[in-house]
CSV table of C-alpha atoms and ligand atoms in Angstrom, one decimal:
chain,number,residue,atom,x,y,z
A,1,MET,CA,-38.3,15.4,27.1
A,2,PHE,CA,-35.1,13.6,28.1
A,3,ASN,CA,-33.5,16.9,29.2
A,4,ARG,CA,-36.5,17.6,31.3
A,5,SER,CA,-36.3,14.2,33.0
A,6,ARG,CA,-32.5,14.6,33.4
A,7,ARG,CA,-33.1,18.0,35.0
A,8,ASN,CA,-35.7,16.6,37.3
A,9,LEU,CA,-33.4,13.7,38.3
A,10,ALA,CA,-30.6,16.2,39.1
A,11,ARG,CA,-33.0,18.4,41.0
A,12,TRP,CA,-34.3,15.6,43.2
A,13,PHE,CA,-30.9,14.2,43.7
A,14,THR,CA,-29.6,17.7,44.8
A,15,LEU,CA,-32.7,18.2,47.0
A,16,SER,CA,-32.4,14.9,48.8
A,17,MET,CA,-28.6,15.0,49.2
A,18,GLY,CA,-28.8,18.7,50.1
A,19,SER,CA,-31.4,18.0,52.8
A,20,ILE,CA,-29.2,15.3,54.3
A,21,LEU,CA,-26.2,17.6,54.1
A,22,ILE,CA,-28.0,20.5,55.8
A,23,LEU,CA,-29.3,18.1,58.5
A,24,PHE,CA,-25.8,16.9,59.1
A,25,ALA,CA,-24.4,20.5,59.2
A,26,GLY,CA,-27.1,21.5,61.6
A,27,THR,CA,-26.4,18.6,63.9
A,28,THR,CA,-22.7,19.3,63.8
A,29,TYR,CA,-23.3,22.9,64.7
A,30,TYR,CA,-25.6,22.0,67.5
A,31,LEU,CA,-23.1,19.5,69.0
A,32,ARG,CA,-20.3,22.0,68.8
A,33,THR,CA,-22.5,24.6,70.6
A,34,GLU,CA,-23.3,22.1,73.3
A,35,ASP,CA,-19.7,21.1,73.6
A,36,ARG,CA,-18.5,24.7,74.0
A,37,LEU,CA,-21.3,25.5,76.5
A,38,GLU,CA,-20.4,22.4,78.6
A,39,ALA,CA,-16.7,23.4,78.7
A,40,THR,CA,-17.8,26.9,79.8
A,41,ASP,CA,-20.1,25.5,82.4
A,42,ARG,CA,-17.4,23.4,83.8
A,43,LEU,CA,-15.1,26.4,84.1
A,44,LEU,CA,-17.8,28.6,85.6
A,45,TYR,CA,-18.7,25.9,88.1
A,46,LYS,CA,-15.1,25.5,89.2
A,47,LYS,CA,-14.6,29.2,89.7
A,48,THR,CA,-17.9,29.5,91.7
A,49,ARG,CA,-16.9,26.5,93.9
A,50,ILE,CA,-13.5,28.2,94.6
A,51,MET,CA,-15.3,31.3,95.7
A,52,ALA,CA,-17.8,29.4,97.8
A,53,ALA,CA,-14.9,27.6,99.5
A,54,SER,CA,-13.3,30.9,100.4
A,55,MET,CA,-16.3,32.0,102.5
A,56,GLN,CA,-16.0,31.7,106.2
A,57,TYR,CA,-18.9,31.3,108.7
A,58,ASP,CA,-19.3,31.8,112.3
A,59,LEU,CA,-22.3,31.5,114.6
A,60,SER,CA,-23.7,34.7,116.1
A,61,GLU,CA,-26.7,34.3,118.3
A,62,GLY,CA,-27.2,30.8,116.9
A,63,LYS,CA,-27.3,32.0,113.3
A,64,PRO,CA,-24.5,31.5,110.8
A,65,GLN,CA,-22.8,34.8,109.8
A,66,VAL,CA,-20.9,34.8,106.5
A,67,ASP,CA,-17.6,36.5,106.1
A,68,LEU,CA,-16.8,37.4,102.5
A,69,GLY,CA,-13.4,38.9,103.3
A,70,ASN,CA,-11.4,36.2,101.6
A,71,VAL,CA,-13.8,35.7,98.6
A,72,PRO,CA,-12.2,36.8,95.3
A,73,LEU,CA,-13.9,40.0,93.9
A,74,LEU,CA,-16.4,40.2,96.7
A,75,GLY,CA,-13.8,40.4,99.5
A,76,SER,CA,-11.2,43.2,99.9
A,77,GLY,CA,-8.1,43.3,97.7
A,78,LEU,CA,-8.3,39.7,96.4
A,79,ARG,CA,-8.9,39.7,92.6
A,80,PRO,CA,-7.3,36.5,91.3
A,81,LEU,CA,-10.5,35.3,89.5
A,82,GLY,CA,-11.8,38.6,88.5
A,83,THR,CA,-10.3,39.0,85.0
A,84,GLU,CA,-13.0,37.4,83.0
A,85,LEU,CA,-16.1,37.5,85.3
A,86,VAL,CA,-18.8,40.0,84.4
A,87,TYR,CA,-20.4,39.9,87.8
A,88,VAL,CA,-20.4,38.1,91.1
A,89,ARG,CA,-23.4,38.4,93.5
A,90,TRP,CA,-24.0,37.2,96.9
A,91,TYR,CA,-27.6,36.8,98.1
A,92,ASP,CA,-28.5,35.7,101.6
A,93,SER,CA,-30.8,32.8,102.3
A,94,LYS,CA,-33.9,35.1,101.8
A,95,LYS,CA,-32.6,35.9,98.3
A,96,GLN,CA,-31.7,39.5,99.3
A,97,LEU,CA,-28.6,40.9,97.5
A,98,LYS,CA,-25.9,41.5,100.1
A,99,ARG,CA,-22.8,42.2,98.0
A,100,PHE,CA,-21.9,42.3,94.4
A,101,PHE,CA,-19.0,42.9,92.0
A,102,GLY,CA,-19.7,44.2,88.4
A,103,THR,CA,-23.2,44.8,87.1
A,104,PRO,CA,-25.9,45.0,89.8
A,105,PRO,CA,-29.0,42.9,89.2
A,106,ALA,CA,-32.0,44.4,87.6
A,107,ASP,CA,-34.5,42.1,89.4
A,108,PRO,CA,-34.5,40.4,92.7
A,109,LEU,CA,-33.2,36.8,92.6
A,110,MET,CA,-36.1,34.8,91.2
A,111,ILE,CA,-34.5,32.2,89.1
A,112,PRO,CA,-33.9,28.7,90.3
A,113,SER,CA,-30.4,27.5,90.9
A,114,GLY,CA,-28.3,26.2,88.0
A,115,PHE,CA,-27.0,27.4,84.7
A,116,ARG,CA,-28.6,30.0,82.4
A,117,THR,CA,-27.7,31.9,79.3
A,118,VAL,CA,-28.7,35.6,79.7
A,119,LYS,CA,-28.5,38.8,77.8
A,120,THR,CA,-27.5,41.8,79.8
A,121,ARG,CA,-25.8,45.2,79.8
A,122,GLU,CA,-22.4,45.6,81.3
A,123,SER,CA,-22.2,48.3,83.9
A,124,LEU,CA,-20.4,50.9,81.8
A,125,SER,CA,-21.5,49.8,78.3
A,126,THR,CA,-24.8,50.4,76.6
A,127,GLU,CA,-24.4,47.4,74.4
A,128,LYS,CA,-26.1,44.1,75.6
A,129,ILE,CA,-23.9,41.0,75.7
A,130,TRP,CA,-24.6,37.3,76.1
A,131,LEU,CA,-23.5,35.8,79.4
A,132,ARG,CA,-23.4,32.3,81.0
A,133,GLN,CA,-24.6,32.5,84.6
A,134,VAL,CA,-24.6,30.0,87.4
A,135,THR,CA,-26.5,30.4,90.6
A,136,LEU,CA,-25.1,28.1,93.3
A,137,PRO,CA,-26.9,27.6,96.7
A,138,VAL,CA,-24.3,27.7,99.5
A,139,GLN,CA,-24.9,25.5,102.6
A,140,GLU,CA,-23.3,25.2,105.9
A,141,GLY,CA,-24.0,21.7,107.1
A,142,ASN,CA,-27.7,21.3,106.3
A,143,GLU,CA,-28.5,24.9,106.5
A,144,LEU,CA,-28.8,27.1,103.4
A,145,ILE,CA,-26.9,30.3,104.0
A,146,GLY,CA,-27.2,32.0,100.7
A,147,TYR,CA,-26.7,32.0,96.9
A,148,LEU,CA,-23.6,32.8,94.9
A,149,GLN,CA,-24.3,34.0,91.4
A,150,VAL,CA,-21.4,34.3,88.9
A,151,ALA,CA,-21.5,35.1,85.2
A,152,ILE,CA,-18.9,35.0,82.4
A,153,PRO,CA,-19.1,36.5,78.9
A,154,LEU,CA,-19.9,34.3,76.0
A,155,GLY,CA,-18.2,36.6,73.5
A,156,ASP,CA,-15.3,34.2,72.7
A,157,ILE,CA,-17.6,31.3,72.2
A,158,GLN,CA,-20.0,33.3,70.0
A,159,ALA,CA,-17.1,34.5,67.8
A,160,ASP,CA,-15.8,30.9,67.6
A,161,LEU,CA,-19.3,29.6,66.7
A,162,ARG,CA,-19.8,32.4,64.1
A,163,GLN,CA,-16.6,31.3,62.4
A,164,PHE,CA,-17.7,27.7,62.6
A,165,GLN,CA,-21.1,28.6,61.1
A,166,LEU,CA,-19.5,30.6,58.3
A,167,ALA,CA,-17.2,27.7,57.5
A,168,LEU,CA,-20.1,25.3,57.6
A,169,THR,CA,-22.3,27.5,55.4
A,170,LEU,CA,-19.5,27.9,52.8
A,171,SER,CA,-18.8,24.2,52.7
A,172,VAL,CA,-22.5,23.3,52.4
A,173,LEU,CA,-22.9,25.7,49.5
A,174,VAL,CA,-19.8,24.4,47.7
A,175,THR,CA,-20.9,20.8,48.3
A,176,LEU,CA,-24.4,21.6,47.1
A,177,VAL,CA,-23.1,23.0,43.8
A,178,LEU,CA,-20.9,19.9,43.5
A,179,ILE,CA,-23.9,17.6,44.2
A,180,GLY,CA,-25.9,19.5,41.5
A,181,PHE,CA,-23.2,18.8,38.9
A,182,ILE,CA,-22.9,15.2,40.0
A,183,GLY,CA,-26.7,14.9,39.9
A,184,TRP,CA,-26.7,16.3,36.3
A,185,TYR,CA,-23.9,13.9,35.3
A,186,LEU,CA,-25.6,10.9,36.9
A,187,GLY,CA,-29.0,11.9,35.4
A,188,GLY,CA,-27.3,11.8,32.0
A,189,ILE,CA,-25.9,8.3,32.6
A,190,ALA,CA,-29.4,7.1,33.9
A,191,MET,CA,-31.1,8.6,30.8
A,192,GLN,CA,-28.8,6.8,28.3
A,193,PRO,CA,-30.5,3.4,28.3
A,194,ILE,CA,-34.0,5.0,28.4
A,195,ARG,CA,-33.1,7.3,25.5
A,196,ALA,CA,-31.7,4.3,23.5
A,197,ALA,CA,-34.8,2.2,24.2
A,198,TYR,CA,-37.1,5.2,23.3
A,199,MET,CA,-35.2,5.8,20.0
A,200,GLN,CA,-35.4,2.1,19.2
A,201,LEU,CA,-39.2,2.2,19.8
A,202,GLN,CA,-39.5,5.3,17.7
A,203,ARG,CA,-37.5,3.6,14.9
A,204,PHE,CA,-39.7,0.6,15.2
A,205,THR,CA,-42.9,2.6,15.0
A,206,ALA,CA,-41.6,4.6,12.1
A,207,ASP,CA,-40.5,1.5,10.2
A,208,ALA,CA,-43.6,-0.5,11.0
A,209,SER,CA,-45.9,2.3,10.0
A,210,HIS,CA,-44.0,2.9,6.8
A,211,GLU,CA,-44.1,-0.8,5.9
A,212,LEU,CA,-47.8,-1.0,6.7
A,213,ARG,CA,-48.7,1.9,4.3
A,214,SER,CA,-48.2,-0.1,1.1
A,215,PRO,CA,-50.3,-3.2,2.0
A,216,LEU,CA,-53.0,-0.9,3.4
A,217,SER,CA,-53.1,1.2,0.2
A,218,ALA,CA,-53.3,-2.0,-1.8
A,219,SER,CA,-56.1,-3.4,0.4
A,220,LEU,CA,-58.0,-0.1,0.1
A,221,THR,CA,-57.6,0.1,-3.7
A,222,ASN,CA,-58.6,-3.6,-4.1
A,223,ALA,CA,-61.6,-3.2,-1.9
A,224,GLN,CA,-62.7,-0.1,-3.8
A,225,VAL,CA,-62.3,-1.9,-7.2
A,226,ALA,CA,-64.2,-4.9,-5.8
A,227,GLN,CA,-67.0,-2.6,-4.7
A,228,LEU,CA,-67.2,-1.3,-8.3
A,229,LEU,CA,-67.1,-4.7,-9.8
A,230,ALA,CA,-69.6,-6.1,-7.4
A,231,ALA,CA,-72.2,-3.4,-8.0
A,232,ASP,CA,-74.6,-6.1,-9.1
A,233,TYR,CA,-74.2,-8.0,-5.8
A,234,PRO,CA,-75.8,-5.9,-3.1
A,235,GLU,CA,-75.5,-8.6,-0.5
A,236,ILE,CA,-71.7,-8.2,-0.4
A,237,GLN,CA,-71.7,-4.4,-0.5
A,238,PRO,CA,-71.9,-3.9,3.3
A,239,SER,CA,-68.9,-6.2,3.8
A,240,LEU,CA,-66.8,-4.3,1.2
A,241,GLU,CA,-67.8,-0.9,2.7
A,242,ASN,CA,-66.8,-2.3,6.1
A,243,ILE,CA,-63.4,-3.2,4.7
A,244,ILE,CA,-63.0,0.2,3.1
A,245,ASP,CA,-63.9,2.0,6.3
A,246,SER,CA,-61.6,0.0,8.5
A,247,THR,CA,-58.7,0.3,6.0
A,248,GLN,CA,-59.2,4.0,5.8
A,249,SER,CA,-59.2,4.4,9.5
A,250,MET,CA,-56.1,2.1,9.7
A,251,ASN,CA,-54.5,4.4,7.1
A,252,VAL,CA,-55.1,7.5,9.3
A,253,LEU,CA,-53.7,5.7,12.3
A,254,VAL,CA,-50.6,4.6,10.5
A,255,ASN,CA,-50.0,8.0,9.0
A,256,ASN,CA,-50.4,9.6,12.4
A,257,LEU,CA,-48.0,7.2,14.0
A,258,LEU,CA,-45.5,7.8,11.2
A,259,MET,CA,-45.7,11.5,11.7
A,260,LEU,CA,-45.3,11.2,15.4
A,261,ALA,CA,-42.3,9.0,15.1
A,262,ARG,CA,-40.6,11.2,12.4
A,263,HIS,CA,-41.0,14.6,13.9
A,264,GLN,CA,-39.3,14.5,17.2
A,265,GLY,CA,-37.8,17.6,18.8
A,266,ARG,CA,-37.4,21.0,17.2
A,267,LEU,CA,-37.6,21.2,13.4
A,268,ALA,CA,-34.3,22.0,11.6
A,269,PRO,CA,-34.3,25.7,10.6
A,270,ASP,CA,-33.8,24.8,6.9
A,271,LEU,CA,-37.1,23.0,6.9
A,272,LEU,CA,-39.0,26.1,7.9
A,273,LYS,CA,-40.6,28.5,5.4
A,274,PRO,CA,-42.2,31.9,5.9
A,275,ILE,CA,-46.0,31.3,6.1
A,276,ASN,CA,-48.6,33.9,5.6
A,277,LEU,CA,-51.1,32.7,8.2
A,278,ASN,CA,-54.0,34.8,6.7
A,279,ILE,CA,-53.8,33.0,3.3
A,280,PHE,CA,-52.9,29.7,4.9
A,281,LEU,CA,-55.8,29.6,7.3
A,282,SER,CA,-58.3,31.1,4.8
A,283,GLU,CA,-57.6,28.2,2.4
A,284,LEU,CA,-57.8,25.6,5.2
A,285,ALA,CA,-61.0,27.2,6.6
A,286,ALA,CA,-62.7,26.8,3.2
A,287,ASP,CA,-62.3,23.0,3.5
A,288,TYR,CA,-64.8,23.0,6.4
A,289,VAL,CA,-67.6,25.1,4.9
A,290,ALA,CA,-69.3,22.1,3.4
A,291,LEU,CA,-68.9,20.0,6.6
A,292,ALA,CA,-70.4,22.8,8.6
A,293,ALA,CA,-73.5,22.9,6.4
A,294,ALA,CA,-73.9,19.1,6.4
A,295,GLN,CA,-73.7,19.0,10.2
A,296,LYS,CA,-75.9,22.1,10.6
A,297,ILE,CA,-73.1,23.9,12.6
A,298,LYS,CA,-72.6,27.6,12.5
A,299,TYR,CA,-69.0,28.2,11.3
A,300,ILE,CA,-67.4,31.6,11.9
A,301,VAL,CA,-63.9,32.4,10.6
A,302,HIS,CA,-62.2,35.5,11.8
A,303,ILE,CA,-59.0,36.4,10.0
A,304,PRO,CA,-57.7,40.0,10.3
A,305,GLU,CA,-56.7,42.1,7.3
A,306,GLN,CA,-53.2,42.8,8.5
A,307,TYR,CA,-50.8,40.1,7.4
A,308,ILE,CA,-49.5,37.7,10.1
A,309,LYS,CA,-46.5,35.7,9.3
A,310,VAL,CA,-44.6,32.8,11.0
A,311,LEU,CA,-41.8,30.4,10.1
A,312,GLY,CA,-43.0,26.8,9.8
A,313,ASP,CA,-43.6,23.7,7.9
A,314,PRO,CA,-46.9,24.3,6.1
A,315,ASP,CA,-47.9,20.6,5.8
A,316,LEU,CA,-47.3,19.9,9.5
A,317,LEU,CA,-49.1,23.1,10.6
A,318,LYS,CA,-52.0,22.3,8.4
A,319,GLN,CA,-52.3,18.8,10.0
A,320,ALA,CA,-52.2,20.4,13.5
A,321,VAL,CA,-55.0,22.9,12.8
A,322,LYS,CA,-57.0,20.3,10.8
A,323,ASN,CA,-56.9,18.0,13.9
A,324,LEU,CA,-58.3,20.8,16.1
A,325,LEU,CA,-61.0,21.7,13.5
A,326,SER,CA,-62.0,18.1,13.0
A,327,ASN,CA,-62.3,17.5,16.7
A,328,ALA,CA,-64.4,20.7,17.0
A,329,TYR,CA,-66.8,19.3,14.4
A,330,LYS,CA,-66.7,15.8,15.9
A,331,TYR,CA,-67.6,16.9,19.4
A,332,THR,CA,-70.2,19.7,18.6
A,333,ALA,CA,-73.8,18.8,18.1
A,334,VAL,CA,-76.2,20.2,15.5
A,335,GLY,CA,-77.0,23.8,16.1
A,336,GLY,CA,-73.6,24.5,17.8
A,337,THR,CA,-71.0,27.0,16.6
A,338,VAL,CA,-67.3,26.5,15.7
A,339,TRP,CA,-64.9,29.5,15.4
A,340,LEU,CA,-61.5,29.7,13.7
A,341,ARG,CA,-59.7,32.8,14.8
A,342,LEU,CA,-56.4,34.4,14.0
A,343,GLU,CA,-54.9,37.2,16.0
A,344,THR,CA,-51.6,38.5,17.5
A,345,HIS,CA,-50.5,39.0,21.0
A,346,SER,CA,-47.1,40.8,21.6
A,347,SER,CA,-44.7,38.7,19.6
A,348,TRP,CA,-47.0,35.7,19.1
A,349,ALA,CA,-49.4,34.7,16.4
A,350,ILE,CA,-52.5,33.0,18.0
A,351,VAL,CA,-54.7,30.5,16.2
A,352,GLN,CA,-57.8,29.6,18.1
A,353,VAL,CA,-60.3,26.9,17.4
A,354,VAL,CA,-63.4,27.4,19.6
A,355,ASP,CA,-66.5,25.3,19.8
A,356,THR,CA,-69.7,25.1,21.8
A,357,GLY,CA,-69.6,21.3,21.9
A,358,ILE,CA,-69.6,18.7,24.7
A,359,GLY,CA,-66.5,20.1,26.3
A,360,ILE,CA,-63.9,18.2,28.4
A,361,SER,CA,-64.1,17.5,32.1
A,362,GLU,CA,-61.5,19.0,34.5
A,363,LYS,CA,-60.2,15.5,35.3
A,364,ASP,CA,-59.6,14.7,31.6
A,365,LEU,CA,-58.2,18.1,30.6
A,366,PRO,CA,-54.5,17.5,31.6
A,367,CYS,CA,-54.4,14.2,29.7
A,368,VAL,CA,-56.0,15.1,26.3
A,369,PHE,CA,-52.6,15.7,24.7
A,370,ASP,CA,-51.3,12.2,25.8
A,371,ARG,CA,-50.9,9.6,23.1
A,372,PHE,CA,-53.9,7.3,22.7
A,373,TYR,CA,-55.8,9.2,25.4
A,374,ARG,CA,-59.5,9.3,24.7
A,375,VAL,CA,-61.9,10.9,27.1
A,376,ASP,CA,-64.7,8.4,26.5
A,377,THR,CA,-63.4,5.4,24.6
A,378,GLN,CA,-66.8,4.3,23.3
A,379,ARG,CA,-67.8,7.8,22.3
A,380,THR,CA,-64.5,8.6,20.4
A,381,ARG,CA,-64.3,5.2,18.8
A,382,ASP,CA,-67.8,5.8,17.4
A,383,LYS,CA,-66.4,9.0,15.9
A,384,GLY,CA,-63.4,7.2,14.5
A,385,GLY,CA,-60.7,8.6,16.8
A,386,PHE,CA,-57.6,6.9,18.1
A,387,GLY,CA,-56.6,9.5,20.6
A,388,LEU,CA,-53.6,10.6,18.5
A,389,GLY,CA,-54.9,13.9,16.9
A,390,LEU,CA,-54.1,16.2,19.8
A,391,SER,CA,-50.8,14.7,20.7
A,392,LEU,CA,-49.8,15.1,17.1
A,393,ALA,CA,-50.9,18.7,17.1
A,394,GLN,CA,-48.9,19.3,20.2
A,395,GLN,CA,-45.8,17.7,18.8
A,396,VAL,CA,-46.1,19.7,15.6
A,397,VAL,CA,-46.5,23.0,17.6
A,398,GLN,CA,-43.7,22.2,19.9
A,399,ALA,CA,-41.5,21.3,17.0
A,400,HIS,CA,-42.0,24.9,15.8
A,401,GLY,CA,-41.1,26.2,19.3
A,402,GLY,CA,-44.7,27.2,20.0
A,403,GLN,CA,-47.3,26.2,22.6
A,404,ILE,CA,-50.7,24.6,22.5
A,405,ARG,CA,-53.2,25.1,25.2
A,406,VAL,CA,-56.8,24.1,26.0
A,407,THR,CA,-59.5,25.5,28.2
A,408,SER,CA,-62.8,23.7,28.3
A,409,VAL,CA,-66.1,23.5,30.3
A,410,GLU,CA,-68.0,20.3,30.2
A,411,HIS,CA,-71.3,20.7,28.2
A,412,LYS,CA,-70.4,24.2,27.2
A,413,GLY,CA,-67.5,23.9,24.8
A,414,SER,CA,-63.7,24.0,24.3
A,415,THR,CA,-61.0,26.5,23.2
A,416,PHE,CA,-57.8,25.2,21.7
A,417,GLN,CA,-55.1,27.7,21.1
A,418,ILE,CA,-51.9,27.5,19.2
A,419,GLN,CA,-49.2,30.1,19.8
A,420,LEU,CA,-46.4,30.5,17.3
A,421,ALA,CA,-43.6,33.1,17.2
A,422,LEU,CA,-44.3,36.0,14.8
A,423,LEU,CA,-41.9,36.5,11.9
A,424,HIS,CA,-41.1,40.2,11.8
A,425,LYS,CA,-40.3,40.6,8.1
B,501,ADP,P1,-59.4,11.5,18.9
B,501,ADP,O1,-58.8,11.3,17.5
B,501,ADP,O2,-59.8,10.3,19.6
B,501,ADP,O3,-60.4,12.6,18.9
B,501,ADP,P2,-57.6,13.4,20.0
B,501,ADP,O4,-56.2,13.3,20.5
B,501,ADP,O5,-57.9,14.3,18.9
B,501,ADP,O6,-58.2,12.0,19.8
B,501,ADP,O7,-58.5,13.9,21.3
B,501,ADP,C1,-58.3,13.3,22.5
B,501,ADP,C2,-59.6,13.3,23.3
B,501,ADP,O8,-59.9,14.6,23.6
B,501,ADP,C3,-60.8,12.8,22.5
B,501,ADP,O9,-61.0,11.5,22.9
B,501,ADP,C4,-61.9,13.7,22.9
B,501,ADP,O10,-62.7,13.1,23.8
B,501,ADP,C5,-61.3,14.9,23.5
B,501,ADP,N1,-61.5,16.1,22.7
B,501,ADP,C6,-60.6,16.6,21.8
B,501,ADP,N2,-61.1,17.7,21.2
B,501,ADP,C7,-62.3,17.9,21.8
B,501,ADP,C8,-63.3,19.0,21.6
B,501,ADP,N3,-63.1,20.0,20.8
B,501,ADP,N4,-64.4,18.9,22.4
B,501,ADP,C9,-64.5,17.9,23.3
B,501,ADP,N5,-63.6,16.9,23.4
B,501,ADP,C10,-62.5,16.9,22.7
């Protein structure tokens, strides 16, 4: 129980810290990408402006004519800017391509002015590459004379970002593992006071139940003796019977509490004995034949011929199965049926207690194994229950490394199943 809580604490700690870490890493990566793109844009803009500044215009028939002779890459012989540019394109004011260097455009100029990231194929290569492209409108006075479009490759930035991404991923993974360990360690520290308080409570319950047993037995014996001695006084008989009933039910409660407090966790291997479930259950089943007849309930016991053995504490297992059988009788009306079945499934021995009783609603089903949980307080108190029978059965089964399950349909019946590891000897 404590380990599960510790694991949950560690898991939630890792999850929350991990989410913050991943968010932080994502933001850092985004800012780095933006930063690199901004630097690239600045460089690209500078180059494009230099090119635009190298253009010369003259008026011919009232219209400006553009002379690209001195423009790097577009003009003749001048290539000072050409080394890292993928293409340079000159469009006239009607967006018609007039001259270009590098890859020719696939489409006419449709995009608005400004920066864009595009994926394109270099003229001689078949592989597509990422480019940063700027389209700059060029004006003479107030008149638009054309558009200069320039692109540079993003290969270097991509390689740099990939490296950064790898470094970030690795550091996030390492930090996550570290956070996991820290979470586990902190979970352990957080559980210490809870564990101590729980142990103290367990000790108190065990001690109190143990101390209560003797006075309860004395009260019961005295009340029974008084009942015998007062046989001639019928007026005090109901009061004595009341005392005996209450004391007996207190006895059951105290014994259950003592058992719950004493048997925490897995049972030590030296306490376990080989149990032949066929004989064990046949003997136990016989105890309920008279009750079945008295309550007019059909009782069917199915125990196979083939021997089924498990390792366990016979007294504890007996208590667990008895609790299930007693409940089946408590919550099944006259004319109903109760089954006790034993079977095997792969490496498990399966003990089933099935009834056609009142069943348990879907809402209550997940809680029936909780301590002091009663589906209907009034109904179960009338039947003498404290809501401890099932939690005791569950604790016993878990102490044996087994599992207990329930399926139920309201007004139809319930099936309780105990699963214990088979002993292959
Ligand atoms: P109790 O001693 O009060 O019966 P249990 O722990 O044995 O306590 O059971 C918890 C609750 O589960 C009970 O209050 C009862 O309502 C419900 N329950 C247990 N077994 C059955 C069953 N076979 N059929 C219907 N309800 C059941």
